Amino acid sequence: MTQSLGGIKYISFLKVLATFLISMLCIIAPSISLAQTKNNSFQIDDECYQYMLKINKVLDKPVSIAMCDTLRLIAQKKHDIKAECISYSQMAIHYTQTNNDKLIKEFPFYKSFIEKTPYLQYLYSCWGNLCFLYSKTGKLNESVKEIEKMRNDAISRNNKNGIAKSYDMIGVIYFNQRDFKAASQNFLKVYEIYKELGDKNIYKTEIRLAQCYDDLGEMELCSKMIKQSVLHTPPAYEISTLTSYLYIINRNPHYFPVDEFERIKDRIDQIQSNSSTNETANTFNATISDFYSKKCSFEKALEYADKIKNPEVRNYQKLLVFQRMEKWDSAFVYSMEKNKMDQQHWQEKNAQYLASAAASIDSSHLALEKDQLLIKQLQDQKKLLELESQQQKLKIKNSNLELENKNRKLMTKQQELRLNKLNDEKKDQHIKQMELEHKYSEEQRIREKQKTLMLLALMTVTLISSLFITRLISKSRSRIKKEKDAVIKAHKEEQKQTAIALEALNNAEESRIRAKKAQQKAEESQMKAEIAQKQAEKADNIKTLFLQNMSHEIRTPLNAIVGFSDVLTSPEMVEMMDEEERNEMNRLIHVNSEMLLTLVNDILDISKLESGTYKLALSDVDANEMCSDALQSIKGREETGVNLLLRLPHKSTVFRTDRQRVQQVLINFLTNACKNTSTGKITLGYDMVGISDKPYLRFFVEDTGNGIPRDKIETIFKRFEKLDNFKQGTGLGLNICQLICNTVKGNIYVDASYTNGARFVFEHPFETSLS
């Protein structure tokens, strides 16, 4: 009794103790959760996050493998499954950057762990790195197969992050193959999915889209995407995005503001000490060095080139700087270093390839020996089976022979029975045949008698009918003959009257037709005379107008040349003028001489092009080089404060044309823009377009000048047409442009949708020497 009371007291004590411990846990739990704060964009433990940032700086070095293992141990202690998944993702990135095939072996383990967690985005991140590794090492087929597996897996799980990653990897393959159009289409699909999910990695896709648009020459989209990526980039990766922004500005300095490069560079200098990978630092220093070398600040260019840690990139950048400095000795030294490194790189690649080839050959030999042994075993088994089969065939053959003997005996008895039966049947048939023949002969005799009687009756009826019909026919013939004679007589009379009427009608119709033709000829002659008179009057008016315009246009510069020449040759006037006035008069004489020469050249060009005698001098032309030459040739004609710009694709286009005439069109466009633009900019560029499934090169000149009224757009290309009669020029330049356009079978027009000034467009058919 005492012991049972002690047990009850002990159980009560345990219940009280358990209640106390639970209460303490409820009090302590909030403080524990506060200790494991997650004040970072990845929402993982802060200690894990800081260690992850350290790994990011050395991902391209072997030490990162051990550091990833350490991060995984820290995450396990902190019970942070997401940080553990991130450690696998960083390990995959290291293997990809170092081209290590170990990722292929370890990926199944990564997959089996991560797919059990809610953080499947890191599974697809590792999977994407595996696909990228295949692509980098030249195994495109394996890469595409893995991408297909990843996409099917993501679709089966309805995981949009994985689907986006598959499109991203396809886009990367196209980007590495320099098919930027296809790459941008896949990256846009990724971009739409990330926008829907609100994914923080959207900035990476925006950078890739900006790089595609940069190479495609679509600078408005490029600028929009790179600026969005800067806004969306987490602070830890800001330097990488800004470095990409800096690289794009360096490639397109004419598109971005002048101070934009320096602003981005200063921002990178501020944050570079905090977080920067070697690869990002190399890209940054190489971009800054290239920028300063283009500006001819060679000391700064070499200073930043020395900061590049990658020896291959450093030597190549120094080679470019010394080439721009025209220090060919130093450039030759770095060129030799670059060639040496390239040779070492290819030797290492060849050694790896030979090693893998040798390993595959050894494995092939072993597999071949195994196959030969297996074939020998199968051949032995086949022989045994053949022997057993022959024995079975012999037994079956004997059984068949016995059966055949029995069947033959049985068949002999059956044949005897059939013969007896046939004999009996033949006898019965012979008796029946005799009876039938007797019956048939009786019936035949009766039929012959009936036929004779019917024939006699038929002949009698026929004779009587023929006599009756003959009499009827004779009467009918006499009546029909009389009626026929009457009809013939009436018909002949009718034909005679009809012939007389037709002859009269024909005569009248012929007279009417002759009169109508004479009237038509008279009207046609009158119309031709009127048209000829109008054309003569028009030609006379055109000739008069042309002579009036030409006399005025030629007289104006000639008067200036003669007048200023008389002033400069007059001793009295020379003494009254100072040096500045004489220089001004010489300049005016030179300007008016150029105007007169231009006018004469324009008239000659019009006469050649309109006569149809001009033959195109076709050759292969570099579009970028031709545009640069055209812009260079009109420099100095623009107003003060007007910028001359080029907007050309990154990769030049070679097409077949008459370079002199096409360049003449561009120069006339630019000259016209210089006359009508007092502030702002004048831009020359081109792009490729398709018109009715035919490719065209579309050249354009756009300005920020006065623009062209809509009612003048249709007449601007007419001869002597000028918007402002107080401006210099003859009004022939744009008319010549239209004639040249017609000669090369192109299109020319004013873009009415452009509202910032005027935009002239010349579309040239795209043809190459191969076509």
PDB file of N, CA and C in Angstrom, residues 251-304:
ATOM      1  N   ARG A 251      30.698  49.992 -75.827  1.00  0.00           N
ATOM      2  CA  ARG A 251      30.487  49.564 -77.217  1.00  0.00           C
ATOM      3  C   ARG A 251      29.626  50.551 -77.995  1.00  0.00           C
ATOM      4  N   ASN A 252      28.780  51.320 -77.283  1.00  0.00           N
ATOM      5  CA  ASN A 252      27.868  52.248 -77.960  1.00  0.00           C
ATOM      6  C   ASN A 252      27.949  53.632 -77.320  1.00  0.00           C
ATOM      7  N   PRO A 253      29.099  54.284 -77.357  1.00  0.00           N
ATOM      8  CA  PRO A 253      29.243  55.573 -76.658  1.00  0.00           C
ATOM      9  C   PRO A 253      28.357  56.663 -77.249  1.00  0.00           C
ATOM     10  N   HIS A 254      28.015  56.559 -78.543  1.00  0.00           N
ATOM     11  CA  HIS A 254      27.218  57.592 -79.194  1.00  0.00           C
ATOM     12  C   HIS A 254      25.763  57.570 -78.736  1.00  0.00           C
ATOM     13  N   TYR A 255      25.296  56.459 -78.142  1.00  0.00           N
ATOM     14  CA  TYR A 255      23.883  56.330 -77.786  1.00  0.00           C
ATOM     15  C   TYR A 255      23.605  56.836 -76.365  1.00  0.00           C
ATOM     16  N   PHE A 256      24.556  56.678 -75.439  1.00  0.00           N
ATOM     17  CA  PHE A 256      24.351  57.023 -74.040  1.00  0.00           C
ATOM     18  C   PHE A 256      24.899  58.424 -73.755  1.00  0.00           C
ATOM     19  N   PRO A 257      24.426  59.078 -72.678  1.00  0.00           N
ATOM     20  CA  PRO A 257      24.966  60.392 -72.319  1.00  0.00           C
ATOM     21  C   PRO A 257      26.482  60.330 -72.093  1.00  0.00           C
ATOM     22  N   VAL A 258      27.135  61.476 -72.283  1.00  0.00           N
ATOM     23  CA  VAL A 258      28.598  61.522 -72.233  1.00  0.00           C
ATOM     24  C   VAL A 258      29.129  61.121 -70.853  1.00  0.00           C
ATOM     25  N   ASP A 259      28.439  61.572 -69.790  1.00  0.00           N
ATOM     26  CA  ASP A 259      28.939  61.326 -68.438  1.00  0.00           C
ATOM     27  C   ASP A 259      28.454  60.008 -67.849  1.00  0.00           C
ATOM     28  N   GLU A 260      27.667  59.216 -68.618  1.00  0.00           N
ATOM     29  CA  GLU A 260      27.110  57.978 -68.073  1.00  0.00           C
ATOM     30  C   GLU A 260      28.205  56.976 -67.734  1.00  0.00           C
ATOM     31  N   PHE A 261      29.234  56.867 -68.588  1.00  0.00           N
ATOM     32  CA  PHE A 261      30.321  55.908 -68.354  1.00  0.00           C
ATOM     33  C   PHE A 261      31.045  56.231 -67.045  1.00  0.00           C
ATOM     34  N   GLU A 262      31.399  57.490 -66.852  1.00  0.00           N
ATOM     35  CA  GLU A 262      32.126  57.875 -65.639  1.00  0.00           C
ATOM     36  C   GLU A 262      31.272  57.664 -64.400  1.00  0.00           C
ATOM     37  N   ARG A 263      29.952  57.921 -64.517  1.00  0.00           N
ATOM     38  CA  ARG A 263      29.070  57.737 -63.356  1.00  0.00           C
ATOM     39  C   ARG A 263      29.025  56.268 -62.922  1.00  0.00           C
ATOM     40  N   ILE A 264      28.876  55.370 -63.893  1.00  0.00           N
ATOM     41  CA  ILE A 264      28.831  53.937 -63.572  1.00  0.00           C
ATOM     42  C   ILE A 264      30.186  53.478 -63.041  1.00  0.00           C
ATOM     43  N   LYS A 265      31.269  53.971 -63.640  1.00  0.00           N
ATOM     44  CA  LYS A 265      32.621  53.583 -63.182  1.00  0.00           C
ATOM     45  C   LYS A 265      32.837  53.995 -61.727  1.00  0.00           C
ATOM     46  N   ASP A 266      32.427  55.219 -61.379  1.00  0.00           N
ATOM     47  CA  ASP A 266      32.593  55.685 -59.992  1.00  0.00           C
ATOM     48  C   ASP A 266      31.787  54.824 -59.029  1.00  0.00           C
ATOM     49  N   ARG A 267      30.578  54.436 -59.434  1.00  0.00           N
ATOM     50  CA  ARG A 267      29.749  53.600 -58.562  1.00  0.00           C
ATOM     51  C   ARG A 267      30.405  52.231 -58.344  1.00  0.00           C
ATOM     52  N   ILE A 268      30.979  51.656 -59.413  1.00  0.00           N
ATOM     53  CA  ILE A 268      31.662  50.357 -59.275  1.00  0.00           C
ATOM     54  C   ILE A 268      32.884  50.499 -58.369  1.00  0.00           C
ATOM     55  N   ASP A 269      33.631  51.596 -58.492  1.00  0.00           N
ATOM     56  CA  ASP A 269      34.804  51.814 -57.628  1.00  0.00           C
ATOM     57  C   ASP A 269      34.395  51.879 -56.160  1.00  0.00           C
ATOM     58  N   GLN A 270      33.198  52.416 -55.889  1.00  0.00           N
ATOM     59  CA  GLN A 270      32.737  52.516 -54.503  1.00  0.00           C
ATOM     60  C   GLN A 270      32.450  51.155 -53.882  1.00  0.00           C
ATOM     61  N   ILE A 271      31.849  50.262 -54.671  1.00  0.00           N
ATOM     62  CA  ILE A 271      31.397  48.985 -54.099  1.00  0.00           C
ATOM     63  C   ILE A 271      32.318  47.829 -54.437  1.00  0.00           C
ATOM     64  N   GLN A 272      33.394  48.069 -55.210  1.00  0.00           N
ATOM     65  CA  GLN A 272      34.236  46.971 -55.668  1.00  0.00           C
ATOM     66  C   GLN A 272      34.954  46.281 -54.520  1.00  0.00           C
ATOM     67  N   SER A 273      35.295  47.012 -53.487  1.00  0.00           N
ATOM     68  CA  SER A 273      36.026  46.406 -52.373  1.00  0.00           C
ATOM     69  C   SER A 273      35.147  45.459 -51.573  1.00  0.00           C
ATOM     70  N   ASN A 274      33.816  45.654 -51.648  1.00  0.00           N
ATOM     71  CA  ASN A 274      32.904  44.838 -50.838  1.00  0.00           C
ATOM     72  C   ASN A 274      32.675  43.447 -51.440  1.00  0.00           C
ATOM     73  N   SER A 275      32.384  43.397 -52.736  1.00  0.00           N
ATOM     74  CA  SER A 275      32.077  42.096 -53.372  1.00  0.00           C
ATOM     75  C   SER A 275      32.431  42.176 -54.831  1.00  0.00           C
ATOM     76  N   SER A 276      33.373  41.342 -55.223  1.00  0.00           N
ATOM     77  CA  SER A 276      33.767  41.319 -56.638  1.00  0.00           C
ATOM     78  C   SER A 276      34.487  40.018 -56.939  1.00  0.00           C
ATOM     79  N   THR A 277      33.973  39.247 -57.893  1.00  0.00           N
ATOM     80  CA  THR A 277      34.660  38.025 -58.314  1.00  0.00           C
ATOM     81  C   THR A 277      35.793  38.397 -59.259  1.00  0.00           C
ATOM     82  N   ASN A 278      36.727  37.429 -59.413  1.00  0.00           N
ATOM     83  CA  ASN A 278      37.856  37.687 -60.310  1.00  0.00           C
ATOM     84  C   ASN A 278      37.380  37.947 -61.735  1.00  0.00           C
ATOM     85  N   GLU A 279      36.386  37.149 -62.183  1.00  0.00           N
ATOM     86  CA  GLU A 279      35.899  37.307 -63.551  1.00  0.00           C
ATOM     87  C   GLU A 279      35.282  38.680 -63.762  1.00  0.00           C
ATOM     88  N   THR A 280      34.467  39.143 -62.778  1.00  0.00           N
ATOM     89  CA  THR A 280      33.849  40.466 -62.884  1.00  0.00           C
ATOM     90  C   THR A 280      34.900  41.562 -62.859  1.00  0.00           C
ATOM     91  N   ALA A 281      35.910  41.424 -61.963  1.00  0.00           N
ATOM     92  CA  ALA A 281      36.982  42.421 -61.884  1.00  0.00           C
ATOM     93  C   ALA A 281      37.760  42.476 -63.192  1.00  0.00           C
ATOM     94  N   ASN A 282      38.017  41.321 -63.800  1.00  0.00           N
ATOM     95  CA  ASN A 282      38.738  41.297 -65.079  1.00  0.00           C
ATOM     96  C   ASN A 282      37.941  42.021 -66.163  1.00  0.00           C
ATOM     97  N   THR A 283      36.632  41.738 -66.222  1.00  0.00           N
ATOM     98  CA  THR A 283      35.785  42.400 -67.218  1.00  0.00           C
ATOM     99  C   THR A 283      35.758  43.907 -67.002  1.00  0.00           C
ATOM    100  N   PHE A 284      35.652  44.322 -65.723  1.00  0.00           N
ATOM    101  CA  PHE A 284      35.622  45.748 -65.392  1.00  0.00           C
ATOM    102  C   PHE A 284      36.909  46.438 -65.826  1.00  0.00           C
ATOM    103  N   ASN A 285      38.043  45.877 -65.427  1.00  0.00           N
ATOM    104  CA  ASN A 285      39.322  46.508 -65.763  1.00  0.00           C
ATOM    105  C   ASN A 285      39.577  46.514 -67.266  1.00  0.00           C
ATOM    106  N   ALA A 286      39.185  45.435 -67.958  1.00  0.00           N
ATOM    107  CA  ALA A 286      39.373  45.391 -69.411  1.00  0.00           C
ATOM    108  C   ALA A 286      38.501  46.438 -70.101  1.00  0.00           C
ATOM    109  N   THR A 287      37.266  46.616 -69.618  1.00  0.00           N
ATOM    110  CA  THR A 287      36.372  47.619 -70.224  1.00  0.00           C
ATOM    111  C   THR A 287      36.914  49.027 -70.011  1.00  0.00           C
ATOM    112  N   ILE A 288      37.383  49.331 -68.767  1.00  0.00           N
ATOM    113  CA  ILE A 288      37.928  50.668 -68.484  1.00  0.00           C
ATOM    114  C   ILE A 288      39.171  50.914 -69.330  1.00  0.00           C
ATOM    115  N   SER A 289      40.027  49.898 -69.448  1.00  0.00           N
ATOM    116  CA  SER A 289      41.244  50.047 -70.247  1.00  0.00           C
ATOM    117  C   SER A 289      40.901  50.325 -71.701  1.00  0.00           C
ATOM    118  N   ASP A 290      39.921  49.602 -72.242  1.00  0.00           N
ATOM    119  CA  ASP A 290      39.529  49.806 -73.635  1.00  0.00           C
ATOM    120  C   ASP A 290      38.936  51.204 -73.836  1.00  0.00           C
ATOM    121  N   PHE A 291      38.146  51.661 -72.840  1.00  0.00           N
ATOM    122  CA  PHE A 291      37.538  52.993 -72.935  1.00  0.00           C
ATOM    123  C   PHE A 291      38.615  54.078 -73.002  1.00  0.00           C
ATOM    124  N   TYR A 292      39.603  54.000 -72.088  1.00  0.00           N
ATOM    125  CA  TYR A 292      40.653  55.032 -72.064  1.00  0.00           C
ATOM    126  C   TYR A 292      41.564  54.940 -73.291  1.00  0.00           C
ATOM    127  N   SER A 293      41.774  53.735 -73.810  1.00  0.00           N
ATOM    128  CA  SER A 293      42.621  53.618 -75.004  1.00  0.00           C
ATOM    129  C   SER A 293      41.924  54.238 -76.219  1.00  0.00           C
ATOM    130  N   LYS A 294      40.567  54.115 -76.294  1.00  0.00           N
ATOM    131  CA  LYS A 294      39.836  54.772 -77.376  1.00  0.00           C
ATOM    132  C   LYS A 294      39.912  56.286 -77.246  1.00  0.00           C
ATOM    133  N   LYS A 295      39.991  56.790 -75.988  1.00  0.00           N
ATOM    134  CA  LYS A 295      40.100  58.226 -75.742  1.00  0.00           C
ATOM    135  C   LYS A 295      41.545  58.720 -75.842  1.00  0.00           C
ATOM    136  N   CYS A 296      42.472  57.783 -76.192  1.00  0.00           N
ATOM    137  CA  CYS A 296      43.912  58.097 -76.304  1.00  0.00           C
ATOM    138  C   CYS A 296      44.536  58.455 -74.965  1.00  0.00           C
ATOM    139  N   SER A 297      43.899  58.063 -73.834  1.00  0.00           N
ATOM    140  CA  SER A 297      44.519  58.198 -72.506  1.00  0.00           C
ATOM    141  C   SER A 297      45.250  56.884 -72.216  1.00  0.00           C
ATOM    142  N   PHE A 298      46.434  56.723 -72.856  1.00  0.00           N
ATOM    143  CA  PHE A 298      47.097  55.423 -72.867  1.00  0.00           C
ATOM    144  C   PHE A 298      47.683  55.043 -71.510  1.00  0.00           C
ATOM    145  N   GLU A 299      48.103  56.028 -70.714  1.00  0.00           N
ATOM    146  CA  GLU A 299      48.667  55.707 -69.395  1.00  0.00           C
ATOM    147  C   GLU A 299      47.594  55.059 -68.510  1.00  0.00           C
ATOM    148  N   LYS A 300      46.412  55.670 -68.481  1.00  0.00           N
ATOM    149  CA  LYS A 300      45.314  55.088 -67.688  1.00  0.00           C
ATOM    150  C   LYS A 300      44.908  53.734 -68.260  1.00  0.00           C
ATOM    151  N   ALA A 301      44.908  53.614 -69.581  1.00  0.00           N
ATOM    152  CA  ALA A 301      44.537  52.339 -70.217  1.00  0.00           C
ATOM    153  C   ALA A 301      45.482  51.233 -69.774  1.00  0.00           C
ATOM    154  N   LEU A 302      46.813  51.515 -69.755  1.00  0.00           N
ATOM    155  CA  LEU A 302      47.798  50.507 -69.323  1.00  0.00           C
ATOM    156  C   LEU A 302      47.682  50.238 -67.829  1.00  0.00           C
ATOM    157  N   GLU A 303      47.344  51.288 -67.048  1.00  0.00           N
ATOM    158  CA  GLU A 303      47.188  51.107 -65.597  1.00  0.00           C
ATOM    159  C   GLU A 303      46.080  50.102 -65.295  1.00  0.00           C
ATOM    160  N   TYR A 304      44.926  50.255 -65.961  1.00  0.00           N
ATOM    161  CA  TYR A 304      43.822  49.312 -65.725  1.00  0.00           C
ATOM    162  C   TYR A 304      44.097  47.954 -66.351  1.00  0.00           C
TER     163      TYR A 304
END
